[in-house]
Structures are given as C-alpha cells and as structure tokens.
mmCIF file of C-alpha atoms in Angstrom:
data_model
loop_
_atom_site.group_PDB
_atom_site.id
_atom_site.type_symbol
_atom_site.label_atom_id
_atom_site.label_comp_id
_atom_site.label_asym_id
_atom_site.label_seq_id
_atom_site.Cartn_x
_atom_site.Cartn_y
_atom_site.Cartn_z
ATOM 1 C CA UNK A 1 -89.395 32.615 37.929
ATOM 2 C CA UNK A 2 -85.956 33.541 36.667
ATOM 3 C CA UNK A 3 -84.996 37.402 36.329
ATOM 4 C CA UNK A 4 -81.873 38.803 35.158
ATOM 5 C CA UNK A 5 -80.092 41.241 37.859
ATOM 6 C CA UNK A 6 -77.775 44.325 36.427
ATOM 7 C CA UNK A 7 -74.697 42.083 36.145
ATOM 8 C CA UNK A 8 -76.821 39.948 33.544
ATOM 9 C CA UNK A 9 -76.085 37.027 35.568
ATOM 10 C CA UNK A 10 -79.738 34.762 35.398
ATOM 11 C CA UNK A 11 -80.935 34.294 39.095
ATOM 12 C CA UNK A 12 -83.242 31.691 40.378
ATOM 13 C CA UNK A 13 -84.620 31.678 43.813
ATOM 14 C CA UNK A 14 -82.247 29.914 46.489
ATOM 15 C CA UNK A 15 -83.212 26.232 46.261
ATOM 16 C CA UNK A 16 -82.481 23.635 49.136
ATOM 17 C CA UNK A 17 -81.172 20.485 48.071
ATOM 18 C CA UNK A 18 -82.387 16.882 49.604
ATOM 19 C CA UNK A 19 -79.784 17.031 52.577
ATOM 20 C CA UNK A 20 -81.925 18.902 55.260
ATOM 21 C CA UNK A 21 -82.031 17.558 58.856
ATOM 22 C CA UNK A 22 -85.715 15.371 57.809
ATOM 23 C CA UNK A 23 -83.659 13.931 55.800
ATOM 24 C CA UNK A 24 -81.033 12.537 57.877
ATOM 25 C CA UNK A 25 -77.910 13.673 56.175
ATOM 26 C CA UNK A 26 -77.540 17.345 57.938
ATOM 27 C CA UNK A 27 -77.819 21.205 57.370
ATOM 28 C CA UNK A 28 -80.149 22.474 54.199
ATOM 29 C CA UNK A 29 -77.641 23.071 51.531
ATOM 30 C CA UNK A 30 -78.868 26.111 49.414
ATOM 31 C CA UNK A 31 -77.878 26.912 46.091
ATOM 32 C CA UNK A 32 -77.068 30.476 44.982
ATOM 33 C CA UNK A 33 -75.200 32.511 42.078
ATOM 34 C CA UNK A 34 -71.533 32.951 43.252
ATOM 35 C CA UNK A 35 -68.828 35.362 42.447
ATOM 36 C CA UNK A 36 -65.695 37.046 43.448
ATOM 37 C CA UNK A 37 -66.905 37.523 47.127
ATOM 38 C CA UNK A 38 -66.864 33.695 47.387
ATOM 39 C CA UNK A 39 -63.322 33.372 47.177
ATOM 40 C CA UNK A 40 -62.786 32.776 50.600
ATOM 41 C CA UNK A 41 -65.064 30.148 51.107
ATOM 42 C CA UNK A 42 -63.899 28.494 47.816
ATOM 43 C CA UNK A 43 -60.474 28.366 49.543
ATOM 44 C CA UNK A 44 -62.006 26.468 52.408
ATOM 45 C CA UNK A 45 -63.907 24.417 49.980
ATOM 46 C CA UNK A 46 -61.094 23.370 48.311
ATOM 47 C CA UNK A 47 -59.426 22.606 52.130
ATOM 48 C CA UNK A 48 -62.281 20.194 52.731
ATOM 49 C CA UNK A 49 -61.481 17.976 49.379
ATOM 50 C CA UNK A 50 -59.324 15.242 48.928
ATOM 51 C CA UNK A 51 -56.092 15.473 46.407
ATOM 52 C CA UNK A 52 -57.793 12.996 44.589
ATOM 53 C CA UNK A 53 -61.262 15.198 44.103
ATOM 54 C CA UNK A 54 -59.116 18.197 43.275
ATOM 55 C CA UNK A 55 -57.362 15.987 40.563
ATOM 56 C CA UNK A 56 -60.162 15.247 39.033
ATOM 57 C CA UNK A 57 -61.529 18.651 38.856
ATOM 58 C CA UNK A 58 -58.560 20.885 37.956
ATOM 59 C CA UNK A 59 -55.699 20.374 35.749
ATOM 60 C CA UNK A 60 -52.864 20.999 37.234
ATOM 61 C CA UNK A 61 -51.373 19.691 41.129
ATOM 62 C CA UNK A 62 -54.190 19.959 43.710
ATOM 63 C CA UNK A 63 -52.022 21.984 45.572
ATOM 64 C CA UNK A 64 -52.395 24.967 43.020
ATOM 65 C CA UNK A 65 -56.454 24.336 43.071
ATOM 66 C CA UNK A 66 -56.725 27.907 44.716
ATOM 67 C CA UNK A 67 -54.631 29.691 41.688
ATOM 68 C CA UNK A 68 -57.833 29.159 39.728
ATOM 69 C CA UNK A 69 -60.404 30.910 41.412
ATOM 70 C CA UNK A 70 -59.578 34.240 40.258
ATOM 71 C CA UNK A 71 -60.451 33.298 36.644
ATOM 72 C CA UNK A 72 -63.221 31.070 37.787
ATOM 73 C CA UNK A 73 -64.986 33.555 39.967
ATOM 74 C CA UNK A 74 -64.902 36.224 37.987
ATOM 75 C CA UNK A 75 -68.329 36.597 35.964
ATOM 76 C CA UNK A 76 -66.643 37.492 32.306
ATOM 77 C CA UNK A 77 -65.779 34.199 32.214
ATOM 78 C CA UNK A 78 -69.077 32.298 33.205
ATOM 79 C CA UNK A 79 -71.529 31.711 35.745
ATOM 80 C CA UNK A 80 -70.626 29.902 39.089
ATOM 81 C CA UNK A 81 -73.054 28.532 41.236
ATOM 82 C CA UNK A 82 -72.229 27.581 44.925
ATOM 83 C CA UNK A 83 -73.729 25.097 47.586
ATOM 84 C CA UNK A 84 -73.695 26.587 51.304
ATOM 85 C CA UNK A 85 -74.590 24.482 54.129
ATOM 86 C CA UNK A 86 -74.031 27.462 56.379
ATOM 87 C CA UNK A 87 -73.673 31.512 54.566
ATOM 88 C CA UNK A 88 -70.227 31.257 53.574
ATOM 89 C CA UNK A 89 -69.262 27.791 54.295
ATOM 90 C CA UNK A 90 -69.216 26.254 50.577
ATOM 91 C CA UNK A 91 -69.840 22.409 49.951
ATOM 92 C CA UNK A 92 -69.781 22.566 46.430
ATOM 93 C CA UNK A 93 -69.074 24.804 43.314
ATOM 94 C CA UNK A 94 -70.014 24.414 39.738
ATOM 95 C CA UNK A 95 -68.901 26.938 36.688
ATOM 96 C CA UNK A 96 -70.236 27.186 33.540
ATOM 97 C CA UNK A 97 -67.610 28.494 31.422
ATOM 98 C CA UNK A 98 -67.820 30.369 27.856
ATOM 99 C CA UNK A 99 -66.681 28.709 25.100
ATOM 100 C CA UNK A 100 -68.224 30.268 21.642
ATOM 101 C CA UNK A 101 -71.358 28.338 21.227
ATOM 102 C CA UNK A 102 -70.602 25.835 23.733
ATOM 103 C CA UNK A 103 -70.046 25.953 27.330
ATOM 104 C CA UNK A 104 -67.786 23.909 29.853
ATOM 105 C CA UNK A 105 -69.450 22.983 32.804
ATOM 106 C CA UNK A 106 -67.391 21.717 35.874
ATOM 107 C CA UNK A 107 -68.101 20.408 39.320
ATOM 108 C CA UNK A 108 -66.658 20.173 42.717
ATOM 109 C CA UNK A 109 -68.389 18.881 46.016
ATOM 110 C CA UNK A 110 -66.122 18.540 49.030
ATOM 111 C CA UNK A 111 -65.650 14.617 49.730
ATOM 112 C CA UNK A 112 -67.935 14.493 52.643
ATOM 113 C CA UNK A 113 -71.153 16.225 51.130
ATOM 114 C CA UNK A 114 -70.586 13.443 47.758
ATOM 115 C CA UNK A 115 -73.346 11.663 46.895
ATOM 116 C CA UNK A 116 -76.110 13.585 48.382
ATOM 117 C CA UNK A 117 -77.332 15.075 45.162
ATOM 118 C CA UNK A 118 -75.398 18.214 45.582
ATOM 119 C CA UNK A 119 -73.520 17.870 42.118
ATOM 120 C CA UNK A 120 -76.681 16.493 40.251
ATOM 121 C CA UNK A 121 -78.544 19.865 41.820
ATOM 122 C CA UNK A 122 -75.367 22.292 40.736
ATOM 123 C CA UNK A 123 -75.648 20.872 37.256
ATOM 124 C CA UNK A 124 -79.904 20.945 36.626
ATOM 125 C CA UNK A 125 -78.725 24.897 37.736
ATOM 126 C CA UNK A 126 -76.110 25.231 35.063
ATOM 127 C CA UNK A 127 -77.961 23.567 32.489
ATOM 128 C CA UNK A 128 -80.978 25.945 32.888
ATOM 129 C CA UNK A 129 -78.500 28.905 32.410
ATOM 130 C CA UNK A 130 -77.011 27.563 29.495
ATOM 131 C CA UNK A 131 -80.296 27.174 28.117
ATOM 132 C CA UNK A 132 -81.423 30.418 28.793
ATOM 133 C CA UNK A 133 -78.108 32.059 27.590
ATOM 134 C CA UNK A 134 -78.530 30.106 24.189
ATOM 135 C CA UNK A 135 -75.867 27.819 24.194
ATOM 136 C CA UNK A 136 -75.706 24.844 21.558
ATOM 137 C CA UNK A 137 -73.921 22.333 23.956
ATOM 138 C CA UNK A 138 -72.233 22.041 27.359
ATOM 139 C CA UNK A 139 -69.417 19.642 28.121
ATOM 140 C CA UNK A 140 -67.190 18.617 30.663
ATOM 141 C CA UNK A 141 -63.737 17.381 30.237
ATOM 142 C CA UNK A 142 -62.954 13.992 32.127
ATOM 143 C CA UNK A 143 -60.734 11.455 32.090
ATOM 144 C CA UNK A 144 -63.079 8.513 32.489
ATOM 145 C CA UNK A 145 -66.606 8.280 31.113
ATOM 146 C CA UNK A 146 -67.680 6.246 34.180
ATOM 147 C CA UNK A 147 -66.924 8.347 36.888
ATOM 148 C CA UNK A 148 -67.877 11.041 39.010
ATOM 149 C CA UNK A 149 -68.907 14.055 36.489
ATOM 150 C CA UNK A 150 -69.868 11.658 33.885
ATOM 151 C CA UNK A 151 -72.431 9.865 36.342
ATOM 152 C CA UNK A 152 -73.656 12.934 37.308
ATOM 153 C CA UNK A 153 -74.373 14.323 33.666
ATOM 154 C CA UNK A 154 -76.026 10.866 32.701
ATOM 155 C CA UNK A 155 -78.289 10.938 35.953
ATOM 156 C CA UNK A 156 -80.056 13.721 34.128
ATOM 157 C CA UNK A 157 -81.726 11.522 31.885
ATOM 158 C CA UNK A 158 -80.736 13.473 29.043
ATOM 159 C CA UNK A 159 -78.229 12.339 25.799
ATOM 160 C CA UNK A 160 -74.409 12.394 26.557
ATOM 161 C CA UNK A 161 -71.535 11.489 24.045
ATOM 162 C CA UNK A 162 -68.393 10.159 25.056
ATOM 163 C CA UNK A 163 -65.882 11.701 22.839
ATOM 164 C CA UNK A 164 -62.045 9.960 23.569
ATOM 165 C CA UNK A 165 -60.091 11.763 21.696
ATOM 166 C CA UNK A 166 -60.799 14.915 23.402
ATOM 167 C CA UNK A 167 -61.618 13.733 26.774
ATOM 168 C CA UNK A 168 -65.311 15.056 26.860
ATOM 169 C CA UNK A 169 -68.446 14.293 27.406
ATOM 170 C CA UNK A 170 -71.022 16.211 25.311
ATOM 171 C CA UNK A 171 -74.572 17.055 25.710
ATOM 172 C CA UNK A 172 -76.589 18.988 23.313
ATOM 173 C CA UNK A 173 -78.565 21.900 25.121
ATOM 174 C CA UNK A 174 -81.386 22.272 22.641
ATOM 175 C CA UNK A 175 -82.778 19.203 24.215
ATOM 176 C CA UNK A 176 -82.508 19.841 27.791
ATOM 177 C CA UNK A 177 -85.128 22.361 29.034
ATOM 178 C CA UNK A 178 -88.351 23.726 27.155
ATOM 179 C CA UNK A 179 -87.643 27.764 27.180
ATOM 180 C CA UNK A 180 -89.461 29.206 30.399
ATOM 181 C CA UNK A 181 -89.695 25.916 32.447
ATOM 182 C CA UNK A 182 -86.581 26.637 34.536
ATOM 183 C CA UNK A 183 -87.631 28.500 37.499
ATOM 184 C CA UNK A 184 -88.077 25.551 39.949
ATOM 185 C CA UNK A 185 -85.874 22.840 40.611
ATOM 186 C CA UNK A 186 -87.073 19.110 42.066
#
C-alpha cells in the first residue's frame, strides 16, 4: 500500500522487475524512490550510457549530462525513481518533473540494461505517482514518436498523442489508474 512520508513523496514497496537470475537476465533490479543521495550512482549510470542514449535523454551535449543532476535529484522539482541492480549501482533513472497541472516524464536506462522492462516499470511507477499527485497529464519530450520513450509510453496500452509542433508525446493521466489501485506493480 502506498504511504506518504515526511518528505511528502509517495512511497511504494520496493519492486523487482523481470530481470532476476531465474529469468536469465542477470541480477534482480529493484525500483525505489531516489533523491540527492543518488548523485554518485547517477554519474556512474551516465558513464554506462552511450552518447546516443544521453542525447535522447538530455537537451545538451552528452558530456554535460552530469550538470543536470542537481536539479533532477532535488525533490522540490519532482519525483525520481531509480532502478538498482545492486545497492547504489543504478541501471536506470526516471523523473516526473512538475509543470503546473502537467508533469514531464523522462527515463534513462543504461545501454546494457535496455529492452528488459526496466523503463516500462519505471514509467508505471511514475504514472501512478502522477495520478496520486493529481496531475492532469504527463508528457515526454522526444525527437521521434516511434523510438525509445514513445515505445515505452505506447506499451502501457493507454492513449498517447503525438504533438509534432512541440516534439512531445502526451498521455492524459485521468485515464490511467483508478484511485487507490497503485500499490502493486506487475
């Protein structure tokens, strides 16, 4: 069951996604809320990402990716979920950044860990948080509506609208999850 902690972040039980030893994909991956204490792990995550992966996630040059972490890991700006293969070893990071009645959602998964369901699990986590926090919609900024983030968003089975003028994919949150049903992840 989801509960609120003193930092007013929505907390969920840690969840293992389908990448454990029994699945043949390597160590279990656990999702948890992240924050400023994850800065070093996030820098190591960046180091495990290709320049192309970092360009898809961040607006500037790949070598500037670390400069965004202070803002992204600060809970005043939104929520962060991290995916850990081992404590402190991040293989993915997702953000829900406040923008009025909407929130921007952004995901980063290390190249070697992509296409294992980690991005999808982080997106479901963040969508449930967006629903609980009362956002009307979430959106992702992307250059191509058919790659990476777009595929993960469409994989939810929920409606996604491409806005080519703004380079965004928009998903209305009101259709996401009935209130009170965001405690488990499958």
